[in-house]
Amino acid sequence: MSKKVSRRKFLKDAGLFGAGMIGVPLLKGVSRGPSNAWAATKPIKFGGIYSLSGVVAAWGKAGQQGAMMAAVEINQAGGILKRPVECRFEDDACNPEFGVRKTRRLVLDWGADFLHGFNHSGVALSAVPVLPELKRMLLIPCASSPAITTEAFNKYVFRPRANVYQSGAAAAVIAAKMPYKKWTVIGPDYSFGWDAWGAFVHHLKIRKPDVEVMSIQAWPKFGAGDFTSYILKVIEAKPDAIYTPLWGGDFVTFLKQAKRYGFFEKMGVVITEGGLAVDGFYALSTKGGTESEVPEGIWGAAHGYWFDHPNTEKNKKWVEKFMSMYGEYPHNVAHDAYGVMYLYKKAIEKAKTIETDAVIEAMETMDFDTPGYKRKMRKEDHSAFCEVPYGKTAKAPEKVGIAMNLVDVVDASGKDIIEPVEDVLERRAKKTPPPWMKYVIKG
Amino acid sequence: MTFSTFFAFFLNGLTSAMTFFIIASGLTLIYGVLRILNLAHGSLFMLGAFFTFQLTHWFGNFWYALILAPFICAVAGILMERIFLRPVYGLPIPFQLLLTFGLMLLIADIVRIFWGVAFRTATEPKVLSGAMNIFGVSYPRYNIFVIVVGILVCIFIWILLTKTRFGKMIRAASSDREVANGLGINVPWLYTAVFGIGAYLAGLSGVLAAPLRSIMLEMDVHTIIEAFAIVVIGGLGSIPGALIGSLLLGQLNSFGTLYIPRFEMAFMYVFMAIILLIRPKGLLGEEVG
């Protein structure tokens, strides 16, 4: 129910939409701007490509929410270079082919000046190679495979947030302090899943060399819908602890199915990457959001942001404003998509033009803020130095609609967890697979 | 591998086999009698699952969904048959395929309008949550419930087809429509009834599957492909064939994940190809035509 209300509220508050989820033209002939003359100036067009349908639709919606919120604010404050911002969103349906087609369409048909988006790394990886041909920048607030900024890198792509190398490292900091030795994985069978697990083990081995990587691992298809045989397989392997990069709808389905088999009691600890996002908490809440199916003590914090952390005035105010607009807690993708729009603004204003090459140059070394964090772009691979939080689930009746919270949240420091730039450059030059792929074992 | 693991995997295979069977039996029944390959059958399954989400959401009770949702699907099926399928019975098969494919798209859009594009979940009733102990294996109660319902559906269909007057009429109409009509069987009415039963089974399968998986738009296509594979393996129009196909595929998926997960996605198709090479009519199929 909460989702429906929030969407209606979202439409009302934004007050800018025609109906329909896909390809929503907005801010056309903006009436809220300072003057009609301003509204008549040529807008700067931002095209967003997100997964607005399918198993991770909530993550796509979150990207749209965050980017929209920033766009409305930016226009209310006078736009960018005194020009209004216009946004349009396309649905990639988690399909690589659609991702490429919609990217092209946004630029060639609609005339997007800048691009942002992609929830699914597989889709992002297929779209990144077309950027040079389109001569458009792409800022990625969600898709987390390191391959995007190493093997597949070109100068048009930026990721102003953590990739899974960084979140894997942050998880390893937590895991290294735990007494568990035998680790295995249940994760989606594509680049993001492999990289997440590989990077996690890579870092865990550095911090705790005696950990054992089990050869029995579970790699179900992304969006499989039924994970029970994989759950049984992992239980049968009797690991001490498990890491899971299942995310979006997959994590929700997995959790519900795993609970039936007493999975969470049988594992020493469960650490997630991407699983504990706020949409999952909503989907797993029961009794009108006063109780939750999420077990206590699972570690996570999807993709480097949890709305209740950090406990700063700035973050709290932003969360409050977000809730008044959309009626729900902000998702990590909403946080990062919001950040993406402001990063664009900062870089365009520094470059004093919307010309792609100039904006790239301005952005490459930029310090920038999101509601939660201060981050810095790294020139060589357009990755960001950013802190990555990890916390564990605990009951929290005061959190309306989800009844859970993450507690004991620790931020891993940005400089400690980013992949060394030499490694990135070497891998990019030699096109070698990352060293952690050896930990991915498929039957 | 210990016995308990083997048994747990076996039960898992059986659970999916039963949801497979319930949907495939409806598909094959409709084909056997009406000679219609209903591509929208998976859509009725999807509707069943979404109704389950909605009804449990409204009433907080799975049992309402179990009783109501398949009936709503049956009514939807009856309307489909009366309004859309009736005019195409005499036409070549491509017309039927195009029509049912169109219905599949139509239902997907209806679901999109009412429930949006995000995935949904449904929860099993309290009595069936948690695990129970069978031969030393701790196994989810709800899965056992699905297996039991699957067996009951099997028995029900068998009695319906072999022991009742209605079953005789179905068999008569499926072997020769003209003669059955001549013998005083109301064939158009019978067709509607059979389509309704098929739709009911698709809906029932959707209800049972709902708490086991995520409920989403793409379910229709996945399901119709699986159901078709089962029906082709078992033999078009053969209900025992659908049962055997379902049991084989359920176990193949379950144990395949354990031993050769790399090829999990290919199992069904490879198996289907082998069967078609060896026995083009399917395991228990009769001459089609």
PDB file of C-alpha atoms in Angstrom, chain A residues 1 3-4 21-22 52-58 221 223-226 228-230 232-233 236 248-249 252-253 256-257 260-261 266 279 283 286-287 293 442-443, chain B residues 1-2 5 8-9 12 57 112 114 117-119 121-124 126 130-131 139-140 142-143 211-214 216 218 222 253-254 257-259 261-262 264-265:
ATOM      1  CA  MET A   1       0.000   0.000   0.000  1.00  0.00           C
ATOM      2  CA  LYS A   3       4.099   2.173  -2.584  1.00  0.00           C
ATOM      3  CA  LYS A   4       0.827   3.200  -4.167  1.00  0.00           C
ATOM      4  CA  MET A  21       6.105   5.294 -16.004  1.00  0.00           C
ATOM      5  CA  ILE A  22       8.097   5.124 -19.170  1.00  0.00           C
ATOM      6  CA  LEU A  52      11.510   0.692 -14.332  1.00  0.00           C
ATOM      7  CA  SER A  53       9.983  -2.738 -14.817  1.00  0.00           C
ATOM      8  CA  GLY A  54      10.905  -6.219 -13.722  1.00  0.00           C
ATOM      9  CA  VAL A  55      12.480  -7.699 -10.650  1.00  0.00           C
ATOM     10  CA  VAL A  56      14.454  -4.577  -9.680  1.00  0.00           C
ATOM     11  CA  ALA A  57      11.818  -1.998 -10.689  1.00  0.00           C
ATOM     12  CA  ALA A  58      11.940  -0.487  -7.205  1.00  0.00           C
ATOM     13  CA  LYS A 221      20.199 -16.950 -12.715  1.00  0.00           C
ATOM     14  CA  GLY A 223      15.579 -12.970 -11.568  1.00  0.00           C
ATOM     15  CA  ALA A 224      15.191 -16.751 -11.211  1.00  0.00           C
ATOM     16  CA  GLY A 225      12.117 -16.480  -8.981  1.00  0.00           C
ATOM     17  CA  ASP A 226      12.826 -19.823  -7.291  1.00  0.00           C
ATOM     18  CA  THR A 228      15.053 -23.329  -3.231  1.00  0.00           C
ATOM     19  CA  SER A 229      17.406 -25.881  -4.795  1.00  0.00           C
ATOM     20  CA  TYR A 230      20.279 -23.435  -4.392  1.00  0.00           C
ATOM     21  CA  LEU A 232      19.304 -26.481  -0.050  1.00  0.00           C
ATOM     22  CA  LYS A 233      22.640 -26.882  -1.786  1.00  0.00           C
ATOM     23  CA  GLU A 236      24.054 -29.001   2.633  1.00  0.00           C
ATOM     24  CA  GLY A 248      16.310  -6.253  -5.465  1.00  0.00           C
ATOM     25  CA  GLY A 249      13.443  -8.697  -5.908  1.00  0.00           C
ATOM     26  CA  VAL A 252      13.335 -10.600  -1.175  1.00  0.00           C
ATOM     27  CA  THR A 253      12.396 -13.886  -2.824  1.00  0.00           C
ATOM     28  CA  LYS A 256      11.356 -15.626   2.071  1.00  0.00           C
ATOM     29  CA  GLN A 257      12.347 -18.990   0.672  1.00  0.00           C
ATOM     30  CA  ARG A 260      11.332 -21.712   5.367  1.00  0.00           C
ATOM     31  CA  TYR A 261      14.428 -23.902   5.502  1.00  0.00           C
ATOM     32  CA  LYS A 266      21.966 -22.528  10.249  1.00  0.00           C
ATOM     33  CA  ASP A 279      12.703  -1.394  -1.008  1.00  0.00           C
ATOM     34  CA  ALA A 283       8.465  -5.599   0.531  1.00  0.00           C
ATOM     35  CA  THR A 286       4.007  -7.288   7.372  1.00  0.00           C
ATOM     36  CA  LYS A 287       0.936  -6.191   9.340  1.00  0.00           C
ATOM     37  CA  GLU A 293      10.052 -10.762   7.949  1.00  0.00           C
ATOM     38  CA  LYS A 442      30.680 -22.823 -10.709  1.00  0.00           C
ATOM     39  CA  GLY A 443      29.833 -26.503 -10.763  1.00  0.00           C
TER      40      GLY A 443
ATOM     41  CA  MET B   1      25.296 -37.194  -0.192  1.00  0.00           C
ATOM     42  CA  THR B   2      23.260 -38.255   2.778  1.00  0.00           C
ATOM     43  CA  THR B   5      19.816 -34.281   1.531  1.00  0.00           C
ATOM     44  CA  ALA B   8      15.068 -32.857   0.555  1.00  0.00           C
ATOM     45  CA  PHE B   9      16.095 -32.368  -3.076  1.00  0.00           C
ATOM     46  CA  ASN B  12      11.878 -29.917  -3.826  1.00  0.00           C
ATOM     47  CA  HIS B  57      -3.165  -8.108   0.908  1.00  0.00           C
ATOM     48  CA  ARG B 112       0.752  -3.776 -15.756  1.00  0.00           C
ATOM     49  CA  PHE B 114      -3.477  -2.724 -12.151  1.00  0.00           C
ATOM     50  CA  VAL B 117       5.756  -3.166 -12.984  1.00  0.00           C
ATOM     51  CA  ALA B 118       7.355  -3.934  -9.631  1.00  0.00           C
ATOM     52  CA  PHE B 119       7.489  -7.465  -8.253  1.00  0.00           C
ATOM     53  CA  THR B 121       5.200 -11.192  -2.828  1.00  0.00           C
ATOM     54  CA  ALA B 122       2.546 -13.225  -1.076  1.00  0.00           C
ATOM     55  CA  THR B 123       2.899 -14.989   2.233  1.00  0.00           C
ATOM     56  CA  GLU B 124       1.722 -18.484   3.084  1.00  0.00           C
ATOM     57  CA  LYS B 126       0.436 -19.105   9.450  1.00  0.00           C
ATOM     58  CA  GLY B 130       7.807 -23.014   9.147  1.00  0.00           C
ATOM     59  CA  ALA B 131       9.161 -26.503   8.678  1.00  0.00           C
ATOM     60  CA  TYR B 139      11.054 -29.519   5.216  1.00  0.00           C
ATOM     61  CA  PRO B 140       8.806 -26.456   4.734  1.00  0.00           C
ATOM     62  CA  TYR B 142       3.914 -25.073   2.692  1.00  0.00           C
ATOM     63  CA  ASN B 143       5.811 -27.143   0.121  1.00  0.00           C
ATOM     64  CA  PRO B 211       4.123 -17.745  -1.861  1.00  0.00           C
ATOM     65  CA  LEU B 212       6.992 -19.798  -3.323  1.00  0.00           C
ATOM     66  CA  ARG B 213       8.401 -17.129  -5.626  1.00  0.00           C
ATOM     67  CA  SER B 214       8.315 -13.485  -6.629  1.00  0.00           C
ATOM     68  CA  MET B 216       6.031 -10.360 -11.485  1.00  0.00           C
ATOM     69  CA  GLU B 218       7.545 -11.882 -16.714  1.00  0.00           C
ATOM     70  CA  HIS B 222       8.463 -18.264 -18.339  1.00  0.00           C
ATOM     71  CA  ASN B 253      15.724 -29.033 -12.255  1.00  0.00           C
ATOM     72  CA  SER B 254      16.210 -29.897  -8.609  1.00  0.00           C
ATOM     73  CA  THR B 257      21.136 -27.481  -9.720  1.00  0.00           C
ATOM     74  CA  LEU B 258      23.086 -29.669  -7.338  1.00  0.00           C
ATOM     75  CA  TYR B 259      25.310 -31.470  -9.827  1.00  0.00           C
ATOM     76  CA  PRO B 261      24.364 -25.908 -12.169  1.00  0.00           C
ATOM     77  CA  ARG B 262      26.228 -24.485 -15.146  1.00  0.00           C
ATOM     78  CA  GLU B 264      20.616 -25.450 -15.401  1.00  0.00           C
ATOM     79  CA  MET B 265      18.916 -23.269 -17.983  1.00  0.00           C
TER      80      MET B 265
END
